[in-house]
Amino acid sequence: MTKEEDNWDEDLEEDAAVANVIKYLNIHKQHCNFEVRPSTERVDSVPLPCGHQMPADYVVAWFKYYLKQKKTEFSCPGFNEIQRKTCGSKLSYQDICQLIPLTDKQREYLEENLAALVARRLFDFKACPGCQSHVERQDRNNLCVHCTICTANLKRTYYFCWSCRREWKGPANNAVRCDNNGCGQRVRTSDPLTPCKPEFKREILAQEGEDIYPIKDKSPDRKRLALLINNVEFKYIDDRTGAEKDELKMEMLLNGLGYTVVTLRDLTAQGMLAALRDFAQREEHVQSDSCFVVLMSHGDATGICGVFDSLSSDDEEDIFLADEIFNCLNTPNCAGLRDKPKIILIQACRGDKEGSVDVQDSKPRHNRGKEHREKDFCCLRSCTPDTVSYRNKENGSHFIQDIVEIFNKHACQDHIEELFRKVLKKFKEKHPDQMPCKERTTLSKRFYLFPGL
């Protein structure tokens, strides 16, 4: 388990605390009070100071991704043709506001998250376990913290431990731990991903040899990347309630498999195309052995919906064609992933036939010699052509949830196509109204993930 996963619950708790602190202290007005132009209409693209022209929604999605990584500056993800690497030019939130007319919702999200980061850097707050009020730690070298509210309520001096969040026991000046049982020892949640045994990997490599795609051993030199695009909120059609659960579980799975996940939310078709093109040029692919691309959105027979797609063909259309994924990552356009497995997962409807009780991800609408242009792909789509793909509002989609479950259990011993077969088998047994299907699979060898190795 990675450090980020291990700290997930604590981060959520601290973020919630900081959000409440912000409401009381109004920190966002002190630190993020920039002039912004209100959004009145869709802005297709904006010129960045570095010279790159990018879809506005793509810029906003990247800024959100950086905030998620606890960074307050945005780095341009465009490819620098001269230097042959990712641009990386820095932009602040103030720069973004001057370039893009943000919606009220976008501005509120960005400012609150920026303020949370500022608050966590400037102050040290946590909820008191006795009264749940937020207390600032004055001395960062002392885990013993005084709560004045509990002291007044209990009519005795009340201290709690900053580390284990229980009433303090032991000497009042301690930077390591209090005397509560287990304090200072992190409680690790179980990792759902079953690790591969080294002896299994050695056996498979010895038996199948050249029939297996070369896999780099786990090390700092291995740079696996995954792109996850999750469209949740739409302008003209229903939001994809429950899709956040799919995103979280897929991120945890891919992180566990050793991939750095770039998660981008709420993109137009132009934004998705820009994301794929920039992803294809990432220099990390040279030091990788594979990649994952996951797209989750509404969809229909023509393609995958961008966030500005409309309810009627007479109105605005915002459709991303799945072909573009293969075009961006094929041999001539993505040299870094040449001869390496590229796994594509698409959660989206492909038609508008009626489903069952769950929410439908659908909308109604009336050079080195000779190389194969497209190879080493394996794409699993959530449903067959012209049919719907189901998503539960509480638990997420059948497709993503079942993939995560099967990969967690069987990736330690099965290659990717066998994992996909097990997904199909589960749908055959458990979900009679939907059947995923493999498409454009051009793997010439078996691709094992060997989790943990």
GROMACS .gro file of C-alpha atoms in nm:
model
  453
    1MET     CA    1   0.000   0.000   0.000
    2THR     CA    2   0.128   0.342  -0.092
    3LYS     CA    3   0.178   0.622   0.158
    4GLU     CA    4  -0.100   0.819  -0.015
    5GLU     CA    5  -0.349   0.534   0.030
    6ASP     CA    6  -0.239   0.479   0.388
    7ASN     CA    7  -0.307   0.845   0.470
    8TRP     CA    8  -0.639   0.859   0.282
    9ASP     CA    9  -0.874   0.852   0.581
   10GLU     CA   10  -0.660   1.096   0.777
   11ASP     CA   11  -0.647   1.336   0.481
   12LEU     CA   12  -1.025   1.326   0.443
   13GLU     CA   13  -1.067   1.398   0.811
   14GLU     CA   14  -0.820   1.688   0.803
   15ASP     CA   15  -0.975   1.827   0.485
   16ALA     CA   16  -1.318   1.826   0.650
   17ALA     CA   17  -1.174   2.001   0.952
   18VAL     CA   18  -1.004   2.262   0.739
   19ALA     CA   19  -1.323   2.322   0.542
   20ASN     CA   20  -1.505   2.404   0.864
   21VAL     CA   21  -1.219   2.624   0.978
   22ILE     CA   22  -1.242   2.813   0.649
   23LYS     CA   23  -1.609   2.888   0.709
   24TYR     CA   24  -1.530   3.046   1.043
   25LEU     CA   25  -1.209   3.224   0.954
   26ASN     CA   26  -1.310   3.321   0.597
   27ILE     CA   27  -0.961   3.232   0.485
   28HIS     CA   28  -1.055   3.212   0.118
   29LYS     CA   29  -1.131   3.583   0.112
   30GLN     CA   30  -0.796   3.665   0.262
   31HIS     CA   31  -0.586   3.447   0.033
   32CYS     CA   32  -0.785   3.388  -0.287
   33ASN     CA   33  -0.962   3.717  -0.349
   34PHE     CA   34  -0.888   3.753  -0.720
   35GLU     CA   35  -1.086   3.938  -0.983
   36VAL     CA   36  -1.268   3.689  -1.202
   37ARG     CA   37  -1.479   3.718  -1.511
   38PRO     CA   38  -1.812   3.538  -1.465
   39SER     CA   39  -1.893   3.270  -1.720
   40THR     CA   40  -2.191   3.340  -1.941
   41GLU     CA   41  -2.125   3.093  -2.224
   42ARG     CA   42  -1.905   2.803  -2.325
   43VAL     CA   43  -1.542   2.888  -2.397
   44ASP     CA   44  -1.389   2.636  -2.637
   45SER     CA   45  -1.019   2.716  -2.599
   46VAL     CA   46  -0.782   2.964  -2.443
   47PRO     CA   47  -0.423   3.068  -2.525
   48LEU     CA   48  -0.182   3.007  -2.238
   49PRO     CA   49   0.118   3.238  -2.175
   50CYS     CA   50   0.352   2.958  -2.287
   51GLY     CA   51   0.191   2.963  -2.632
   52HIS     CA   52  -0.018   2.646  -2.606
   53GLN     CA   53  -0.385   2.671  -2.705
   54MET     CA   54  -0.602   2.446  -2.487
   55PRO     CA   55  -0.971   2.373  -2.428
   56ALA     CA   56  -1.084   2.577  -2.128
   57ASP     CA   57  -1.243   2.276  -1.956
   58TYR     CA   58  -0.915   2.086  -1.993
   59VAL     CA   59  -0.722   2.364  -1.820
   60VAL     CA   60  -0.973   2.371  -1.533
   61ALA     CA   61  -0.963   1.989  -1.501
   62TRP     CA   62  -0.584   1.996  -1.479
   63PHE     CA   63  -0.592   2.265  -1.214
   64LYS     CA   64  -0.834   2.050  -1.012
   65TYR     CA   65  -0.597   1.755  -1.054
   66TYR     CA   66  -0.308   1.962  -0.917
   67LEU     CA   67  -0.519   2.068  -0.619
   68LYS     CA   68  -0.593   1.703  -0.556
   69GLN     CA   69  -0.217   1.649  -0.544
   70LYS     CA   70  -0.200   1.932  -0.288
   71LYS     CA   71  -0.029   2.169  -0.530
   72THR     CA   72  -0.136   2.531  -0.571
   73GLU     CA   73   0.020   2.594  -0.911
   74PHE     CA   74  -0.085   2.453  -1.247
   75SER     CA   75   0.177   2.321  -1.488
   76CYS     CA   76   0.094   2.324  -1.858
   77PRO     CA   77   0.053   1.960  -1.975
   78GLY     CA   78   0.108   2.047  -2.342
   79PHE     CA   79   0.396   1.893  -2.537
   80ASN     CA   80   0.688   2.121  -2.623
   81GLU     CA   81   0.783   2.023  -2.978
   82ILE     CA   82   1.121   2.200  -2.962
   83GLN     CA   83   1.237   2.056  -2.629
   84ARG     CA   84   1.055   1.726  -2.694
   85LYS     CA   85   0.906   1.709  -2.348
   86THR     CA   86   0.602   1.822  -2.149
   87CYS     CA   87   0.587   2.201  -2.132
   88GLY     CA   88   0.553   2.243  -1.754
   89SER     CA   89   0.510   2.623  -1.760
   90LYS     CA   90   0.358   2.741  -1.430
   91LEU     CA   91   0.025   2.921  -1.393
   92SER     CA   92  -0.138   3.036  -1.072
   93TYR     CA   93  -0.508   3.048  -0.989
   94GLN     CA   94  -0.499   3.420  -1.059
   95ASP     CA   95  -0.363   3.347  -1.408
   96ILE     CA   96  -0.643   3.094  -1.466
   97CYS     CA   97  -0.906   3.348  -1.360
   98GLN     CA   98  -0.769   3.604  -1.605
   99LEU     CA   99  -0.772   3.351  -1.890
  100ILE     CA  100  -1.100   3.168  -1.834
  101PRO     CA  101  -1.445   3.299  -1.732
  102LEU     CA  102  -1.512   3.047  -1.456
  103THR     CA  103  -1.861   2.944  -1.352
  104ASP     CA  104  -1.965   3.021  -0.995
  105LYS     CA  105  -1.943   2.650  -0.914
  106GLN     CA  106  -1.592   2.617  -1.058
  107ARG     CA  107  -1.472   2.927  -0.877
  108GLU     CA  108  -1.620   2.811  -0.547
  109TYR     CA  109  -1.458   2.468  -0.581
  110LEU     CA  110  -1.116   2.606  -0.672
  111GLU     CA  111  -1.114   2.877  -0.406
  112GLU     CA  112  -1.229   2.649  -0.125
  113ASN     CA  113  -0.966   2.389  -0.212
  114LEU     CA  114  -0.694   2.649  -0.249
  115ALA     CA  115  -0.796   2.795   0.083
  116ALA     CA  116  -0.784   2.451   0.242
  117LEU     CA  117  -0.426   2.406   0.121
  118VAL     CA  118  -0.332   2.751   0.248
  119ALA     CA  119  -0.497   2.682   0.583
  120ARG     CA  120  -0.313   2.354   0.624
  121ARG     CA  121   0.017   2.529   0.556
  122LEU     CA  122  -0.045   2.830   0.776
  123PHE     CA  123  -0.234   2.670   1.063
  124ASP     CA  124  -0.252   2.340   1.243
  125PHE     CA  125  -0.614   2.244   1.318
  126LYS     CA  126  -0.787   1.924   1.422
  127ALA     CA  127  -1.122   1.836   1.574
  128CYS     CA  128  -1.114   1.778   1.948
  129PRO     CA  129  -1.232   1.422   2.027
  130GLY     CA  130  -1.426   1.553   2.326
  131CYS     CA  131  -1.641   1.831   2.174
  132GLN     CA  132  -1.556   1.810   1.798
  133SER     CA  133  -1.468   2.180   1.788
  134HIS     CA  134  -1.158   2.265   1.584
  135VAL     CA  135  -0.853   2.341   1.790
  136GLU     CA  136  -0.530   2.498   1.668
  137ARG     CA  137  -0.207   2.339   1.787
  138GLN     CA  138   0.021   2.618   1.903
  139ASP     CA  139   0.335   2.407   1.943
  140ARG     CA  140   0.403   2.171   1.653
  141ASN     CA  141   0.661   1.988   1.863
  142ASN     CA  142   0.407   1.886   2.126
  143LEU     CA  143   0.129   1.631   2.070
  144CYS     CA  144  -0.048   1.736   2.391
  145VAL     CA  145  -0.313   1.996   2.297
  146HIS     CA  146  -0.538   2.194   2.530
  147CYS     CA  147  -0.909   2.228   2.449
  148THR     CA  148  -1.063   2.528   2.625
  149ILE     CA  149  -1.422   2.425   2.544
  150CYS     CA  150  -1.390   2.080   2.701
  151THR     CA  151  -1.204   2.236   2.993
  152ALA     CA  152  -1.500   2.470   3.055
  153ASN     CA  153  -1.764   2.201   3.003
  154LEU     CA  154  -1.595   1.940   3.220
  155LYS     CA  155  -1.472   2.191   3.479
  156ARG     CA  156  -1.125   2.039   3.463
  157THR     CA  157  -0.826   2.084   3.237
  158TYR     CA  158  -0.874   1.877   2.924
  159TYR     CA  159  -0.594   1.777   2.688
  160PHE     CA  160  -0.608   1.545   2.388
  161CYS     CA  161  -0.344   1.373   2.177
  162TRP     CA  162  -0.283   1.522   1.833
  163SER     CA  163  -0.173   1.183   1.700
  164CYS     CA  164  -0.431   0.930   1.820
  165ARG     CA  165  -0.713   1.184   1.883
  166ARG     CA  166  -0.796   1.054   2.231
  167GLU     CA  167  -0.787   1.222   2.570
  168TRP     CA  168  -0.428   1.269   2.671
  169LYS     CA  169  -0.248   1.022   2.898
  170GLY     CA  170   0.104   1.062   3.027
  171PRO     CA  171   0.351   1.355   3.052
  172ALA     CA  172   0.208   1.673   2.900
  173ASN     CA  173   0.508   1.757   2.683
  174ASN     CA  174   0.574   1.487   2.424
  175ALA     CA  175   0.644   1.506   2.050
  176VAL     CA  176   0.630   1.130   1.986
  177ARG     CA  177   0.328   0.967   2.152
  178CYS     CA  178   0.098   0.972   2.452
  179ASP     CA  179   0.044   0.677   2.685
  180ASN     CA  180  -0.274   0.553   2.515
  181ASN     CA  181  -0.241   0.201   2.377
  182GLY     CA  182  -0.144   0.204   2.009
  183CYS     CA  183  -0.058   0.573   1.994
  184GLY     CA  184   0.217   0.639   1.743
  185GLN     CA  185   0.140   0.318   1.555
  186ARG     CA  186  -0.049   0.376   1.231
  187VAL     CA  187  -0.345   0.145   1.181
  188ARG     CA  188  -0.312   0.013   0.830
  189THR     CA  189  -0.624  -0.082   0.639
  190SER     CA  190  -0.607  -0.407   0.447
  191ASP     CA  191  -0.509  -0.377   0.083
  192PRO     CA  192  -0.776  -0.541  -0.136
  193LEU     CA  193  -0.523  -0.615  -0.412
  194THR     CA  194  -0.376  -0.963  -0.372
  195PRO     CA  195   0.001  -0.941  -0.434
  196CYS     CA  196   0.173  -1.171  -0.679
  197LYS     CA  197   0.412  -1.424  -0.530
  198PRO     CA  198   0.770  -1.396  -0.660
  199GLU     CA  199   0.786  -1.771  -0.724
  200PHE     CA  200   0.475  -1.750  -0.947
  201LYS     CA  201   0.631  -1.475  -1.154
  202ARG     CA  202   0.954  -1.672  -1.194
  203GLU     CA  203   0.758  -1.983  -1.296
  204ILE     CA  204   0.545  -1.800  -1.553
  205LEU     CA  205   0.845  -1.624  -1.705
  206ALA     CA  206   1.029  -1.956  -1.731
  207GLN     CA  207   0.734  -2.140  -1.885
  208GLU     CA  208   0.598  -1.878  -2.126
  209GLY     CA  209   0.908  -1.670  -2.193
  210GLU     CA  210   0.874  -1.483  -2.522
  211ASP     CA  211   0.494  -1.517  -2.520
  212ILE     CA  212   0.475  -1.260  -2.237
  213TYR     CA  213   0.511  -0.885  -2.275
  214PRO     CA  214   0.830  -0.767  -2.099
  215ILE     CA  215   0.747  -0.624  -1.758
  216LYS     CA  216   0.974  -0.392  -1.565
  217ASP     CA  217   1.037  -0.483  -1.204
  218LYS     CA  218   0.901  -0.249  -0.940
  219SER     CA  219   1.158   0.023  -0.880
  220PRO     CA  220   1.191   0.405  -0.883
  221ASP     CA  221   1.303   0.378  -1.246
  222ARG     CA  222   0.969   0.231  -1.358
  223LYS     CA  223   0.731   0.514  -1.456
  224ARG     CA  224   0.387   0.365  -1.519
  225LEU     CA  225   0.113   0.613  -1.609
  226ALA     CA  226  -0.265   0.582  -1.628
  227LEU     CA  227  -0.519   0.837  -1.754
  228LEU     CA  228  -0.862   0.839  -1.591
  229ILE     CA  229  -1.131   1.069  -1.736
  230ASN     CA  230  -1.453   1.081  -1.537
  231ASN     CA  231  -1.737   1.300  -1.660
  232VAL     CA  232  -1.979   1.346  -1.371
  233GLU     CA  233  -2.154   1.683  -1.411
  234PHE     CA  234  -2.319   1.776  -1.741
  235LYS     CA  235  -2.478   2.096  -1.865
  236TYR     CA  236  -2.777   1.958  -2.057
  237ILE     CA  237  -2.820   1.596  -1.943
  238ASP     CA  238  -2.839   1.424  -1.605
  239ASP     CA  239  -2.530   1.409  -1.387
  240ARG     CA  240  -2.373   1.066  -1.336
  241THR     CA  241  -2.455   1.019  -0.968
  242GLY     CA  242  -2.242   0.745  -0.814
  243ALA     CA  243  -1.954   0.785  -1.060
  244GLU     CA  244  -1.734   0.916  -0.778
  245LYS     CA  245  -1.733   0.565  -0.628
  246ASP     CA  246  -1.604   0.422  -0.956
  247GLU     CA  247  -1.332   0.686  -0.971
  248LEU     CA  248  -1.210   0.620  -0.618
  249LYS     CA  249  -1.198   0.242  -0.659
  250MET     CA  250  -1.030   0.260  -0.999
  251GLU     CA  251  -0.768   0.502  -0.864
  252MET     CA  252  -0.693   0.267  -0.574
  253LEU     CA  253  -0.665  -0.032  -0.808
  254LEU     CA  254  -0.434   0.142  -1.055
  255ASN     CA  255  -0.221   0.287  -0.776
  256GLY     CA  256  -0.191  -0.059  -0.629
  257LEU     CA  257  -0.077  -0.192  -0.968
  258GLY     CA  258   0.200   0.067  -0.970
  259TYR     CA  259   0.049   0.332  -1.198
  260THR     CA  260   0.056   0.705  -1.134
  261VAL     CA  261  -0.301   0.806  -1.212
  262VAL     CA  262  -0.384   1.135  -1.382
  263THR     CA  263  -0.752   1.191  -1.303
  264LEU     CA  264  -0.937   1.457  -1.500
  265ARG     CA  265  -1.300   1.545  -1.434
  266ASP     CA  266  -1.574   1.685  -1.657
  267LEU     CA  267  -1.423   1.729  -2.002
  268THR     CA  268  -1.575   1.821  -2.336
  269ALA     CA  269  -1.494   1.613  -2.643
  270GLN     CA  270  -1.220   1.865  -2.725
  271GLY     CA  271  -1.089   1.835  -2.370
  272MET     CA  272  -1.080   1.455  -2.389
  273LEU     CA  273  -0.893   1.469  -2.719
  274ALA     CA  274  -0.642   1.717  -2.577
  275ALA     CA  275  -0.596   1.494  -2.270
  276LEU     CA  276  -0.527   1.186  -2.487
  277ARG     CA  277  -0.285   1.372  -2.712
  278ASP     CA  278  -0.086   1.512  -2.420
  279PHE     CA  279  -0.092   1.178  -2.240
  280ALA     CA  280   0.051   1.008  -2.549
  281GLN     CA  281   0.351   1.242  -2.542
  282ARG     CA  282   0.442   1.200  -2.174
  283GLU     CA  283   0.809   1.119  -2.144
  284GLU     CA  284   0.740   0.875  -1.860
  285HIS     CA  285   0.616   0.619  -2.116
  286VAL     CA  286   0.974   0.554  -2.224
  287GLN     CA  287   1.045   0.416  -1.874
  288SER     CA  288   0.714   0.233  -1.852
  289ASP     CA  289   0.607  -0.113  -1.968
  290SER     CA  290   0.236  -0.041  -2.027
  291CYS     CA  291  -0.046   0.206  -1.969
  292PHE     CA  292  -0.413   0.220  -1.874
  293VAL     CA  293  -0.670   0.462  -2.012
  294VAL     CA  294  -1.010   0.469  -1.840
  295LEU     CA  295  -1.302   0.676  -1.973
  296MET     CA  296  -1.627   0.707  -1.780
  297SER     CA  297  -1.914   0.915  -1.915
  298HIS     CA  298  -2.256   0.911  -2.076
  299GLY     CA  299  -2.258   0.775  -2.427
  300ASP     CA  300  -2.464   0.661  -2.723
  301ALA     CA  301  -2.419   0.477  -3.052
  302THR     CA  302  -2.206   0.757  -3.196
  303GLY     CA  303  -1.952   0.791  -2.915
  304ILE     CA  304  -1.872   0.915  -2.564
  305CYS     CA  305  -2.045   1.229  -2.436
  306GLY     CA  306  -1.858   1.542  -2.339
  307VAL     CA  307  -2.004   1.752  -2.061
  308PHE     CA  308  -2.170   1.995  -2.304
  309ASP     CA  309  -2.359   1.734  -2.502
  310SER     CA  310  -2.730   1.804  -2.541
  311LEU     CA  311  -3.052   1.608  -2.510
  312SER     CA  312  -3.146   1.657  -2.874
  313SER     CA  313  -2.958   1.621  -3.198
  314ASP     CA  314  -3.099   1.962  -3.289
  315ASP     CA  315  -2.901   2.125  -3.011
  316GLU     CA  316  -2.530   2.133  -2.935
  317GLU     CA  317  -2.341   1.809  -2.987
  318ASP     CA  318  -2.031   1.722  -2.786
  319ILE     CA  319  -1.924   1.368  -2.878
  320PHE     CA  320  -1.582   1.209  -2.844
  321LEU     CA  321  -1.516   0.916  -3.079
  322ALA     CA  322  -1.354   0.610  -2.923
  323ASP     CA  323  -1.139   0.580  -3.236
  324GLU     CA  324  -0.942   0.882  -3.115
  325ILE     CA  325  -0.805   0.682  -2.820
  326PHE     CA  326  -0.643   0.436  -3.057
  327ASN     CA  327  -0.530   0.711  -3.294
  328CYS     CA  328  -0.352   0.898  -3.013
  329LEU     CA  329  -0.177   0.591  -2.873
  330ASN     CA  330  -0.093   0.409  -3.195
  331THR     CA  331   0.256   0.341  -3.328
  332PRO     CA  332   0.320   0.667  -3.519
  333ASN     CA  333   0.168   0.893  -3.253
  334CYS     CA  334   0.299   0.742  -2.929
  335ALA     CA  335   0.657   0.624  -2.966
  336GLY     CA  336   0.701   0.580  -2.590
  337LEU     CA  337   0.442   0.301  -2.578
  338ARG     CA  338   0.549   0.121  -2.896
  339ASP     CA  339   0.541  -0.258  -2.846
  340LYS     CA  340   0.390  -0.210  -2.499
  341PRO     CA  341   0.038  -0.309  -2.381
  342LYS     CA  342  -0.221  -0.031  -2.380
  343ILE     CA  343  -0.529  -0.126  -2.181
  344ILE     CA  344  -0.848   0.072  -2.252
  345LEU     CA  345  -1.156   0.062  -2.027
  346ILE     CA  346  -1.470   0.250  -2.135
  347GLN     CA  347  -1.772   0.284  -1.907
  348ALA     CA  348  -2.043   0.442  -2.126
  349CYS     CA  349  -2.363   0.344  -2.298
  350ARG     CA  350  -2.365   0.269  -2.669
  351GLY     CA  351  -2.738   0.302  -2.730
  352ASP     CA  352  -3.066   0.404  -2.572
  353LYS     CA  353  -3.255   0.080  -2.520
  354GLU     CA  354  -3.449   0.067  -2.195
  355GLY     CA  355  -3.273  -0.084  -1.900
  356SER     CA  356  -3.383  -0.179  -1.551
  357VAL     CA  357  -3.402   0.004  -1.217
  358ASP     CA  358  -3.050   0.145  -1.218
  359VAL     CA  359  -2.945   0.477  -1.372
  360GLN     CA  360  -2.845   0.451  -1.738
  361ASP     CA  361  -2.521   0.596  -1.871
  362SER     CA  362  -2.706   0.699  -2.182
  363LYS     CA  363  -2.886   0.986  -2.350
  364PRO     CA  364  -3.160   0.962  -2.613
  365ARG     CA  365  -3.070   1.100  -2.959
  366HIS     CA  366  -3.247   1.054  -3.331
  367ASN     CA  367   0.941   0.587  -3.843
  368ARG     CA  368   1.152   0.254  -3.793
  369GLY     CA  369   1.095   0.031  -4.093
  370LYS     CA  370   0.754  -0.126  -4.136
  371GLU     CA  371   0.540  -0.122  -3.822
  372HIS     CA  372   0.178  -0.209  -3.768
  373ARG     CA  373  -0.008   0.118  -3.730
  374GLU     CA  374  -0.222  -0.017  -3.445
  375LYS     CA  375  -0.111  -0.298  -3.217
  376ASP     CA  376  -0.067  -0.404  -2.854
  377PHE     CA  377  -0.412  -0.273  -2.754
  378CYS     CA  378  -0.676  -0.441  -2.543
  379CYS     CA  379  -1.005  -0.257  -2.501
  380LEU     CA  380  -1.294  -0.364  -2.281
  381ARG     CA  381  -1.617  -0.169  -2.318
  382SER     CA  382  -1.895  -0.179  -2.063
  383CYS     CA  383  -2.162  -0.300  -2.305
  384THR     CA  384  -2.223  -0.429  -2.656
  385PRO     CA  385  -2.321  -0.194  -2.942
  386ASP     CA  386  -2.662  -0.023  -2.920
  387THR     CA  387  -2.718  -0.119  -2.555
  388VAL     CA  388  -2.711   0.061  -2.223
  389SER     CA  389  -2.461   0.042  -1.939
  390TYR     CA  390  -2.595   0.047  -1.585
  391ARG     CA  391  -2.477   0.252  -1.291
  392ASN     CA  392  -2.614   0.242  -0.937
  393LYS     CA  393  -2.646   0.582  -0.766
  394GLU     CA  394  -2.504   0.451  -0.440
  395ASN     CA  395  -2.242   0.199  -0.547
  396GLY     CA  396  -2.127   0.305  -0.893
  397SER     CA  397  -2.134   0.106  -1.219
  398HIS     CA  398  -2.147  -0.274  -1.243
  399PHE     CA  399  -1.862  -0.258  -1.496
  400ILE     CA  400  -1.605  -0.066  -1.292
  401GLN     CA  401  -1.694  -0.230  -0.962
  402ASP     CA  402  -1.665  -0.580  -1.109
  403ILE     CA  403  -1.336  -0.502  -1.284
  404VAL     CA  404  -1.188  -0.375  -0.959
  405GLU     CA  405  -1.311  -0.679  -0.767
  406ILE     CA  406  -1.175  -0.929  -1.019
  407PHE     CA  407  -0.843  -0.751  -1.065
  408ASN     CA  408  -0.795  -0.729  -0.688
  409LYS     CA  409  -0.849  -1.101  -0.653
  410HIS     CA  410  -0.701  -1.251  -0.969
  411ALA     CA  411  -0.441  -1.011  -1.116
  412CYS     CA  412  -0.183  -1.187  -0.901
  413GLN     CA  413  -0.201  -1.490  -1.130
  414ASP     CA  414  -0.398  -1.412  -1.448
  415HIS     CA  415  -0.303  -1.221  -1.763
  416ILE     CA  416  -0.518  -0.931  -1.880
  417GLU     CA  417  -0.736  -1.120  -2.128
  418GLU     CA  418  -0.813  -1.388  -1.871
  419LEU     CA  419  -0.910  -1.114  -1.626
  420PHE     CA  420  -1.144  -0.968  -1.888
  421ARG     CA  421  -1.291  -1.314  -1.952
  422LYS     CA  422  -1.373  -1.342  -1.583
  423VAL     CA  423  -1.544  -1.003  -1.597
  424LEU     CA  424  -1.758  -1.128  -1.888
  425LYS     CA  425  -1.836  -1.447  -1.699
  426LYS     CA  426  -1.951  -1.254  -1.394
  427PHE     CA  427  -2.181  -1.041  -1.608
  428LYS     CA  428  -2.324  -1.355  -1.770
  429GLU     CA  429  -2.405  -1.492  -1.424
  430LYS     CA  430  -2.502  -1.175  -1.234
  431HIS     CA  431  -2.613  -0.902  -1.478
  432PRO     CA  432  -2.845  -1.040  -1.748
  433ASP     CA  433  -2.928  -0.692  -1.884
  434GLN     CA  434  -2.571  -0.595  -1.976
  435MET     CA  435  -2.270  -0.763  -2.134
  436PRO     CA  436  -1.926  -0.600  -2.173
  437CYS     CA  437  -1.727  -0.677  -2.485
  438LYS     CA  438  -1.368  -0.671  -2.600
  439GLU     CA  439  -1.289  -0.459  -2.904
  440ARG     CA  440  -0.987  -0.390  -3.122
  441THR     CA  441  -0.771  -0.625  -2.919
  442THR     CA  442  -0.433  -0.658  -3.085
  443LEU     CA  443  -0.222  -0.807  -2.808
  444SER     CA  444   0.028  -1.050  -2.960
  445LYS     CA  445   0.147  -1.173  -2.621
  446ARG     CA  446   0.010  -1.225  -2.272
  447PHE     CA  447   0.018  -0.925  -2.041
  448TYR     CA  448   0.065  -1.002  -1.671
  449LEU     CA  449   0.045  -0.722  -1.416
  450PHE     CA  450   0.234  -0.904  -1.136
  451PRO     CA  451   0.097  -0.670  -0.862
  452GLY     CA  452   0.352  -0.578  -0.598
  453LEU     CA  453   0.652  -0.693  -0.803
   0.00000   0.00000   0.00000
